[in-house]
Amino acid sequence: FNITASGASGGNFTASNYNISYVNGTLTVTQANLTITANNVSTQYGLGTTLGTTAFTSSGLANNETIGSVVLASSGTANTTNVGSYNITASGASGGNFTASNYNISYANGSLTVTPANITVTADNQTRPYGALNPTTGNITVSGTLYNGDTMSSTANVSSTATNTTAAGQTANLTPSAATFTNGLAGNYNIHYTNGTLTVNP
């Protein structure tokens, strides 16, 4: 844009003593810096998520301008994605009432966190004769959803506080542990263990 000059005055000069010519200067409007950041998102393993186009924040917009949408993408959105953290990239800001060419746009990644699904492993109740050793393995019941064809072993390690002198007719907790997956990754689940009951028979 031209910058025009006129009306020189003041100082200690007398304008009538001069034949004054004015020469234009140039006003250059540079792009404003605009940063667009993808919002952080969390989803549970097995559920997946859709990022949409509006989960972002911006810094640097001028004149009350707005952005309508941004292209958001991540490798972690599928319901089969393992537990972990994945980048969310932003690009292609458009819409609203802003003009992209007025801005030097920088895009910053967000994070998609895939969290473990919750399952409960309960030791099935067992019995043993008085004086015998406690069982070290036992059948289990799994509560909660196993996703994507994941499966668990039907047994797990078990332990009990009962001793060989525990009297017949007494009961004790039967505590499960170390349940294993026959298909799928254990890290995709928060495993909560629930005791069963060990009954001492005569």
Coordinates of N, CA and C in Angstrom, one line a residue:
F1 N 0.8 -1.2 0.0 CA 0.0 0.0 0.0 C 0.9 1.2 0.0
N2 N 0.4 2.3 -0.7 CA 1.2 3.6 -0.8 C 1.0 4.3 0.6
I3 N 2.1 4.9 1.0 CA 2.1 5.9 2.1 C 2.3 7.2 1.5
T4 N 1.3 8.1 1.6 CA 1.4 9.4 1.0 C 1.8 10.4 2.0
A5 N 2.6 11.4 1.7 CA 3.1 12.5 2.6 C 2.6 13.8 2.1
S6 N 2.2 14.7 3.0 CA 1.7 16.0 2.6 C 1.8 16.9 3.9
G7 N 1.6 18.2 3.6 CA 1.5 19.2 4.7 C 2.6 19.3 5.7
A8 N 3.9 19.3 5.2 CA 5.0 19.5 6.0 C 4.9 20.8 6.8
S9 N 5.2 20.8 8.1 CA 5.1 22.0 8.9 C 6.0 21.9 10.1
G10 N 6.1 23.0 10.9 CA 6.8 22.9 12.2 C 8.3 23.1 12.0
G11 N 9.0 22.8 13.0 CA 10.5 23.0 12.9 C 10.8 24.4 12.7
N12 N 11.9 24.8 12.1 CA 12.3 26.2 11.9 C 12.4 26.5 10.4
F13 N 11.6 25.8 9.5 CA 11.6 26.1 8.1 C 10.4 26.8 7.8
T14 N 10.5 27.6 6.7 CA 9.3 28.3 6.1 C 8.9 27.7 4.8
A15 N 7.7 27.1 4.8 CA 7.3 26.3 3.6 C 7.3 27.1 2.3
S16 N 7.0 28.4 2.4 CA 7.0 29.2 1.2 C 8.4 29.4 0.6
N17 N 9.4 29.1 1.3 CA 10.8 29.2 0.7 C 11.1 28.0 -0.1
Y18 N 10.3 27.0 -0.2 CA 10.6 25.7 -0.8 C 9.5 25.3 -1.8
N19 N 10.0 24.7 -2.9 CA 9.2 24.0 -3.8 C 9.2 22.5 -3.4
I20 N 8.1 22.2 -2.7 CA 8.1 20.9 -2.0 C 7.5 19.8 -2.9
S21 N 8.2 18.7 -3.1 CA 7.6 17.5 -3.8 C 7.5 16.4 -2.7
Y22 N 6.4 15.7 -2.8 CA 6.2 14.5 -1.9 C 6.3 13.2 -2.7
V23 N 7.0 12.3 -2.1 CA 7.2 11.0 -2.8 C 6.6 9.9 -1.8
N24 N 5.8 9.0 -2.4 CA 5.2 8.0 -1.7 C 6.2 7.0 -1.1
G25 N 5.9 6.5 0.1 CA 6.5 5.3 0.6 C 5.6 4.1 0.5
T26 N 6.0 3.0 1.0 CA 5.2 1.7 0.9 C 5.0 1.1 2.3
L27 N 3.7 0.8 2.5 CA 3.3 0.1 3.8 C 3.1 -1.4 3.4
T28 N 3.9 -2.3 4.0 CA 3.8 -3.7 3.7 C 3.1 -4.4 4.9
V29 N 2.0 -5.0 4.6 CA 1.3 -5.8 5.6 C 1.8 -7.2 5.6
T30 N 2.5 -7.7 6.6 CA 3.0 -9.1 6.6 C 2.0 -10.0 7.2
Q31 N 2.2 -11.3 7.0 CA 1.3 -12.3 7.6 C 1.4 -12.3 9.1
A32 N 0.3 -12.5 9.8 CA 0.4 -12.7 11.2 C 0.6 -14.2 11.5
N33 N 1.3 -14.5 12.6 CA 1.6 -15.8 13.0 C 0.4 -16.5 13.7
L34 N 0.0 -17.6 13.2 CA -1.2 -18.3 13.7 C -0.7 -19.8 14.0
T35 N -1.0 -20.2 15.2 CA -0.7 -21.6 15.6 C -2.0 -22.3 15.9
I36 N -2.1 -23.5 15.2 CA -3.3 -24.3 15.4 C -2.8 -25.6 16.0
T37 N -3.4 -26.0 17.2 CA -3.0 -27.2 17.9 C -4.1 -28.2 18.0
A38 N -3.9 -29.4 17.7 CA -4.9 -30.5 17.8 C -5.1 -30.7 19.3
N39 N -6.3 -30.9 19.7 CA -6.6 -31.2 21.1 C -6.2 -32.6 21.5
N40 N -5.8 -32.8 22.7 CA -5.6 -34.2 23.2 C -6.9 -35.0 23.4
V41 N -6.8 -36.2 23.0 CA -8.0 -37.1 23.1 C -7.7 -38.4 23.7
S42 N -8.6 -39.0 24.4 CA -8.4 -40.3 25.1 C -9.6 -41.2 24.7
T43 N -9.2 -42.5 24.4 CA -10.2 -43.5 24.1 C -9.8 -44.8 24.7
Q44 N -10.7 -45.7 25.0 CA -10.4 -47.0 25.6 C -10.1 -48.0 24.4
Y45 N -9.2 -48.9 24.7 CA -8.9 -50.0 23.8 C -10.2 -50.7 23.4
G46 N -10.3 -51.0 22.2 CA -11.5 -51.7 21.7 C -12.6 -50.9 21.2
L47 N -12.6 -49.6 21.6 CA -13.7 -48.7 21.2 C -13.4 -47.9 20.0
G48 N -12.1 -47.4 19.8 CA -11.8 -46.5 18.7 C -12.4 -45.2 19.0
T49 N -12.1 -44.2 18.1 CA -12.6 -42.9 18.2 C -12.6 -42.2 16.9
T50 N -13.5 -41.2 16.7 CA -13.5 -40.3 15.6 C -13.1 -38.9 16.0
L51 N -12.1 -38.4 15.3 CA -11.5 -37.1 15.7 C -12.4 -35.9 15.2
G52 N -13.1 -36.0 14.2 CA -13.9 -34.9 13.7 C -13.0 -33.8 13.1
T53 N -13.6 -32.6 13.1 CA -12.8 -31.5 12.5 C -12.8 -30.2 13.4
T54 N -13.3 -30.3 14.6 CA -13.3 -29.1 15.5 C -12.6 -29.3 16.8
A55 N -11.9 -30.4 17.0 CA -11.2 -30.6 18.3 C -9.8 -30.0 18.1
F56 N -9.7 -28.6 18.2 CA -8.4 -27.9 18.1 C -8.6 -26.6 18.8
T57 N -7.4 -26.0 19.1 CA -7.4 -24.6 19.6 C -6.5 -23.8 18.7
S58 N -6.6 -22.5 18.7 CA -5.8 -21.6 17.9 C -5.3 -20.4 18.7
S59 N -4.2 -20.0 18.3 CA -3.6 -18.8 18.9 C -3.0 -17.9 17.8
G60 N -3.5 -16.6 17.8 CA -2.9 -15.6 16.9 C -3.9 -15.1 15.9
L61 N -5.2 -15.5 15.9 CA -6.2 -14.9 15.0 C -6.4 -13.4 15.4
A62 N -6.6 -12.6 14.3 CA -6.8 -11.2 14.5 C -8.2 -10.8 14.1
N63 N -8.7 -9.6 14.6 CA -9.9 -9.0 14.2 C -11.1 -9.9 14.4
N64 N -11.1 -10.7 15.5 CA -12.2 -11.6 15.9 C -12.5 -12.6 14.9
E65 N -11.5 -13.0 14.0 CA -11.8 -14.0 13.0 C -11.8 -15.4 13.6
T66 N -12.4 -16.3 12.9 CA -12.6 -17.7 13.4 C -12.2 -18.7 12.4
I67 N -11.9 -19.9 12.8 CA -11.6 -21.0 11.9 C -12.8 -22.0 12.0
G68 N -13.2 -22.4 10.9 CA -14.4 -23.3 10.9 C -14.0 -24.8 11.1
S69 N -12.9 -25.3 10.5 CA -12.6 -26.7 10.6 C -11.1 -26.9 10.3
V70 N -10.6 -28.0 10.8 CA -9.2 -28.4 10.6 C -9.2 -29.9 10.3
V71 N -8.4 -30.4 9.4 CA -8.2 -31.8 9.1 C -7.4 -32.4 10.2
L72 N -8.0 -33.4 11.0 CA -7.3 -34.0 12.1 C -7.1 -35.5 11.7
A73 N -5.9 -36.0 12.0 CA -5.6 -37.4 11.6 C -4.7 -38.0 12.7
S74 N -4.9 -39.4 12.9 CA -4.0 -40.1 13.8 C -4.0 -41.6 13.4
S75 N -2.9 -42.2 13.7 CA -2.8 -43.7 13.4 C -3.5 -44.5 14.5
G76 N -4.0 -43.8 15.6 CA -4.5 -44.5 16.8 C -6.0 -44.6 16.9
T77 N -6.7 -44.2 15.8 CA -8.2 -44.1 16.0 C -8.9 -45.4 15.9
A78 N -8.3 -46.4 15.3 CA -9.0 -47.7 15.1 C -9.3 -48.4 16.4
N79 N -10.4 -49.2 16.4 CA -10.7 -49.9 17.7 C -9.7 -51.1 18.0
T80 N -8.8 -51.4 17.0 CA -7.8 -52.4 17.2 C -6.5 -51.9 17.6
T81 N -6.4 -50.6 17.8 CA -5.1 -49.9 18.2 C -4.8 -50.3 19.6
N82 N -3.5 -50.8 19.8 CA -3.0 -51.2 21.1 C -2.9 -49.9 22.1
V83 N -2.9 -50.2 23.3 CA -2.7 -49.2 24.4 C -1.4 -48.4 24.1
G84 N -1.5 -47.1 24.2 CA -0.3 -46.3 24.0 C -0.7 -44.9 23.6
S85 N 0.3 -44.1 23.2 CA 0.1 -42.7 22.9 C 0.4 -42.5 21.4
Y86 N -0.4 -41.8 20.7 CA -0.3 -41.6 19.2 C -0.5 -40.1 18.9
N87 N 0.3 -39.6 17.9 CA 0.2 -38.2 17.5 C -1.1 -38.0 16.8
I88 N -1.7 -36.8 17.1 CA -2.8 -36.3 16.3 C -2.3 -35.1 15.5
T89 N -2.3 -35.2 14.2 CA -1.8 -34.1 13.3 C -3.0 -33.2 12.9
A90 N -2.7 -31.9 12.7 CA -3.6 -31.0 12.2 C -3.1 -30.4 10.9
S91 N -4.1 -30.1 10.0 CA -3.7 -29.5 8.8 C -4.9 -28.9 8.1
G92 N -4.8 -28.1 7.0 CA -5.9 -27.7 6.2 C -7.0 -26.9 6.9
A93 N -6.6 -25.9 7.7 CA -7.6 -25.1 8.3 C -8.4 -24.3 7.3
S94 N -9.7 -24.2 7.5 CA -10.6 -23.6 6.5 C -11.8 -23.2 7.2
G95 N -12.7 -22.5 6.4 CA -14.0 -22.1 7.0 C -13.9 -20.9 7.9
G96 N -15.0 -20.7 8.7 CA -15.0 -19.6 9.6 C -15.0 -18.3 8.7
N97 N -14.4 -17.2 9.3 CA -14.3 -15.9 8.6 C -12.9 -15.5 8.4
F98 N -11.9 -16.4 8.5 CA -10.6 -16.0 8.3 C -10.1 -16.3 6.9
T99 N -9.1 -15.5 6.5 CA -8.5 -15.7 5.2 C -7.1 -16.3 5.4
A100 N -6.9 -17.6 5.0 CA -5.6 -18.3 5.3 C -4.4 -17.5 4.8
S101 N -4.5 -16.8 3.7 CA -3.3 -16.1 3.2 C -2.9 -15.0 4.0
N102 N -3.7 -14.5 5.0 CA -3.3 -13.5 5.9 C -2.4 -14.0 7.0
Y103 N -2.2 -15.3 7.1 CA -1.5 -15.8 8.2 C -0.4 -16.8 7.8
N104 N 0.6 -16.8 8.6 CA 1.7 -17.8 8.6 C 1.3 -18.8 9.6
I105 N 0.7 -20.0 9.1 CA 0.1 -21.0 9.9 C 1.1 -22.0 10.3
S106 N 1.2 -22.3 11.6 CA 1.9 -23.4 12.1 C 1.0 -24.4 12.8
Y107 N 1.2 -25.7 12.5 CA 0.3 -26.7 13.1 C 1.1 -27.5 14.2
A108 N 0.5 -27.7 15.3 CA 1.1 -28.5 16.4 C 0.3 -29.7 16.7
N109 N 1.0 -30.8 16.9 CA 0.3 -32.1 17.2 C -0.3 -32.1 18.6
G110 N -1.4 -32.9 18.6 CA -2.0 -33.3 19.9 C -1.6 -34.7 20.1
S111 N -2.2 -35.3 21.2 CA -1.9 -36.7 21.6 C -3.2 -37.5 21.7
L112 N -3.3 -38.7 21.1 CA -4.4 -39.6 21.3 C -3.9 -40.7 22.2
T113 N -4.5 -40.8 23.4 CA -4.1 -41.8 24.3 C -5.1 -43.0 24.3
V114 N -4.7 -44.2 24.1 CA -5.5 -45.4 24.1 C -5.3 -46.0 25.5
T115 N -6.3 -46.1 26.3 CA -6.2 -46.6 27.7 C -6.7 -48.0 27.7
P116 N -6.2 -48.8 28.7 CA -6.6 -50.2 28.8 C -8.1 -50.4 29.1
A117 N -8.7 -51.5 28.7 CA -10.1 -51.8 29.0 C -10.0 -52.6 30.4
N118 N -11.1 -52.5 31.1 CA -11.1 -53.1 32.4 C -11.8 -54.5 32.4
I119 N -11.2 -55.5 32.9 CA -11.8 -56.8 33.1 C -11.6 -57.3 34.5
T120 N -12.4 -58.2 34.9 CA -12.3 -58.8 36.3 C -12.1 -60.3 36.1
V121 N -11.1 -60.8 36.8 CA -10.8 -62.3 36.8 C -11.1 -62.8 38.2
T122 N -12.1 -63.7 38.3 CA -12.5 -64.2 39.6 C -12.2 -65.7 39.7
A123 N -11.5 -66.1 40.8 CA -11.2 -67.5 41.0 C -12.5 -68.3 41.3
D124 N -12.7 -69.4 40.5 CA -13.8 -70.3 40.8 C -13.6 -70.9 42.2
N125 N -14.6 -71.2 42.9 CA -14.5 -71.8 44.2 C -14.0 -73.3 44.1
Q126 N -13.2 -73.7 45.1 CA -12.6 -75.0 45.1 C -12.7 -75.7 46.5
T127 N -12.5 -77.0 46.5 CA -12.5 -77.7 47.8 C -11.2 -78.5 47.8
R128 N -10.8 -78.9 49.0 CA -9.7 -79.8 49.2 C -9.9 -80.6 50.5
P129 N -9.3 -81.8 50.6 CA -9.5 -82.5 51.9 C -8.6 -81.9 53.0
Y130 N -9.0 -82.1 54.2 CA -8.2 -81.7 55.4 C -6.8 -82.3 55.3
G131 N -5.8 -81.5 55.5 CA -4.4 -82.0 55.5 C -3.7 -82.0 54.2
A132 N -4.5 -81.8 53.1 CA -3.9 -81.8 51.7 C -3.3 -80.4 51.4
L133 N -2.5 -80.4 50.4 CA -1.9 -79.1 49.9 C -3.0 -78.2 49.3
N134 N -2.8 -76.9 49.4 CA -3.7 -76.0 48.7 C -3.5 -76.1 47.2
P135 N -4.5 -75.9 46.4 CA -4.3 -75.9 45.0 C -3.5 -74.7 44.5
T136 N -2.7 -74.8 43.5 CA -1.9 -73.7 42.9 C -2.4 -73.2 41.6
T137 N -3.4 -73.9 41.0 CA -4.0 -73.5 39.8 C -5.5 -73.7 39.9
G138 N -6.3 -73.0 39.2 CA -7.7 -73.2 39.2 C -8.4 -72.5 38.1
N139 N -9.7 -72.9 37.9 CA -10.5 -72.3 36.8 C -10.8 -70.9 37.3
I140 N -11.0 -70.0 36.3 CA -11.4 -68.6 36.5 C -12.6 -68.2 35.7
T141 N -13.3 -67.2 36.1 CA -14.4 -66.6 35.4 C -14.0 -65.2 35.0
V142 N -14.1 -64.8 33.8 CA -13.7 -63.5 33.3 C -15.0 -62.6 33.1
S143 N -15.0 -61.5 33.7 CA -16.1 -60.5 33.5 C -15.6 -59.3 32.8
G144 N -16.4 -58.7 32.0 CA -16.0 -57.6 31.2 C -15.8 -58.0 29.8
T145 N -15.6 -57.0 28.9 CA -15.5 -57.3 27.5 C -14.1 -57.5 27.0
L146 N -13.8 -58.6 26.3 CA -12.6 -58.9 25.6 C -12.8 -58.5 24.2
Y147 N -12.0 -57.6 23.6 CA -12.2 -57.0 22.3 C -11.3 -57.7 21.2
N148 N -11.8 -57.5 20.0 CA -11.0 -57.9 18.8 C -10.6 -59.3 18.8
G149 N -11.4 -60.2 19.3 CA -11.1 -61.6 19.3 C -10.1 -62.1 20.4
D150 N -9.8 -61.2 21.3 CA -8.9 -61.5 22.4 C -9.5 -62.6 23.3
T151 N -8.6 -63.5 23.8 CA -9.1 -64.6 24.6 C -8.1 -64.8 25.8
M152 N -8.6 -65.4 26.9 CA -7.8 -65.7 28.0 C -7.8 -67.2 28.3
S153 N -6.7 -67.6 29.0 CA -6.7 -69.0 29.4 C -7.9 -69.2 30.4
S154 N -8.4 -70.4 30.5 CA -9.5 -70.7 31.4 C -9.0 -71.0 32.8
T155 N -7.7 -71.0 33.0 CA -7.1 -71.2 34.4 C -6.1 -70.1 34.7
A156 N -5.8 -70.0 36.0 CA -4.8 -69.0 36.5 C -4.2 -69.6 37.7
N157 N -3.1 -69.0 38.1 CA -2.5 -69.4 39.4 C -3.4 -68.9 40.5
V158 N -3.5 -69.8 41.6 CA -4.3 -69.4 42.8 C -3.4 -69.7 44.0
S159 N -3.8 -69.0 45.1 CA -3.1 -69.2 46.4 C -4.1 -69.0 47.5
S160 N -3.8 -69.6 48.6 CA -4.7 -69.5 49.8 C -3.9 -69.4 51.1
T161 N -4.5 -68.8 52.1 CA -3.9 -68.7 53.4 C -4.3 -69.9 54.2
A162 N -5.1 -70.8 53.7 CA -5.4 -72.0 54.4 C -4.1 -72.9 54.6
T163 N -4.0 -73.6 55.7 CA -2.8 -74.4 55.9 C -3.3 -75.9 56.1
N164 N -2.3 -76.8 56.1 CA -2.7 -78.2 56.2 C -3.4 -78.6 57.6
T165 N -3.3 -77.6 58.5 CA -4.0 -77.8 59.8 C -5.4 -77.1 59.9
T166 N -5.7 -76.4 58.8 CA -7.0 -75.7 58.8 C -8.1 -76.8 58.9
A167 N -9.0 -76.6 59.8 CA -10.0 -77.7 60.1 C -11.0 -77.9 59.0
A168 N -11.5 -79.1 58.9 CA -12.5 -79.4 57.9 C -13.7 -78.5 58.2
G169 N -14.4 -78.1 57.2 CA -15.5 -77.2 57.4 C -15.2 -75.7 57.3
Q170 N -13.9 -75.4 57.4 CA -13.4 -74.0 57.4 C -13.3 -73.6 55.9
T171 N -13.3 -72.3 55.7 CA -13.1 -71.7 54.4 C -12.0 -70.7 54.4
A172 N -11.4 -70.4 53.3 CA -10.4 -69.4 53.2 C -10.5 -68.8 51.8
N173 N -9.9 -67.6 51.7 CA -9.9 -66.9 50.3 C -9.0 -67.7 49.4
L174 N -9.4 -67.8 48.2 CA -8.7 -68.4 47.1 C -8.3 -67.2 46.1
T175 N -7.1 -66.8 46.1 CA -6.7 -65.6 45.4 C -6.1 -65.9 44.0
P176 N -6.6 -65.4 43.0 CA -6.1 -65.7 41.6 C -5.0 -64.7 41.3
S177 N -4.1 -65.1 40.4 CA -3.1 -64.2 39.9 C -2.5 -64.7 38.5
A178 N -1.8 -63.9 37.8 CA -1.1 -64.3 36.6 C -2.0 -65.0 35.6
A179 N -3.1 -64.4 35.4 CA -4.0 -64.9 34.3 C -3.3 -64.6 33.0
T180 N -3.4 -65.4 32.0 CA -2.6 -65.2 30.7 C -3.6 -65.2 29.6
F181 N -3.2 -64.5 28.5 CA -3.9 -64.4 27.3 C -3.5 -65.4 26.3
T182 N -4.4 -66.1 25.7 CA -4.1 -67.1 24.6 C -4.1 -66.4 23.3
N183 N -4.8 -65.2 23.2 CA -4.8 -64.4 22.0 C -5.0 -62.9 22.5
G184 N -4.1 -62.0 22.0 CA -4.2 -60.6 22.4 C -3.1 -60.3 23.3
L185 N -3.1 -59.0 23.7 CA -2.0 -58.4 24.5 C -2.5 -58.1 25.9
A186 N -1.9 -58.6 27.0 CA -2.3 -58.3 28.3 C -2.3 -56.9 28.6
G187 N -1.3 -56.1 28.0 CA -1.2 -54.7 28.2 C -2.4 -53.9 27.8
N188 N -3.3 -54.5 27.0 CA -4.5 -53.7 26.6 C -5.6 -53.8 27.6
Y189 N -5.3 -54.4 28.8 CA -6.3 -54.6 29.8 C -5.8 -54.3 31.2
N190 N -6.7 -53.6 32.0 CA -6.5 -53.6 33.4 C -7.2 -54.8 34.0
I191 N -6.4 -55.7 34.6 CA -7.0 -56.9 35.1 C -7.2 -56.8 36.6
H192 N -8.4 -56.9 37.0 CA -8.8 -56.8 38.5 C -9.1 -58.2 38.9
Y193 N -8.4 -58.6 40.0 CA -8.6 -60.0 40.5 C -9.5 -60.0 41.7
T194 N -10.4 -61.0 41.7 CA -11.4 -61.2 42.8 C -11.3 -62.6 43.4
N195 N -11.2 -62.6 44.7 CA -11.0 -63.9 45.3 C -12.2 -64.9 45.1
G196 N -11.9 -66.2 45.1 CA -12.9 -67.2 45.3 C -12.8 -67.8 46.7
T197 N -13.5 -68.9 46.9 CA -13.4 -69.5 48.2 C -12.9 -70.9 48.2
L198 N -12.0 -71.2 49.1 CA -11.4 -72.6 49.2 C -12.1 -73.2 50.5
T199 N -12.8 -74.3 50.3 CA -13.5 -75.0 51.4 C -12.7 -76.2 51.7
V200 N -12.4 -76.4 53.0 CA -11.7 -77.6 53.5 C -12.7 -78.7 53.9
N201 N -12.6 -79.8 53.2 CA -13.6 -80.9 53.5 C -12.9 -81.9 54.4
P202 N -13.7 -82.7 55.1 CA -13.1 -83.8 55.9 C -12.2 -84.7 55.1

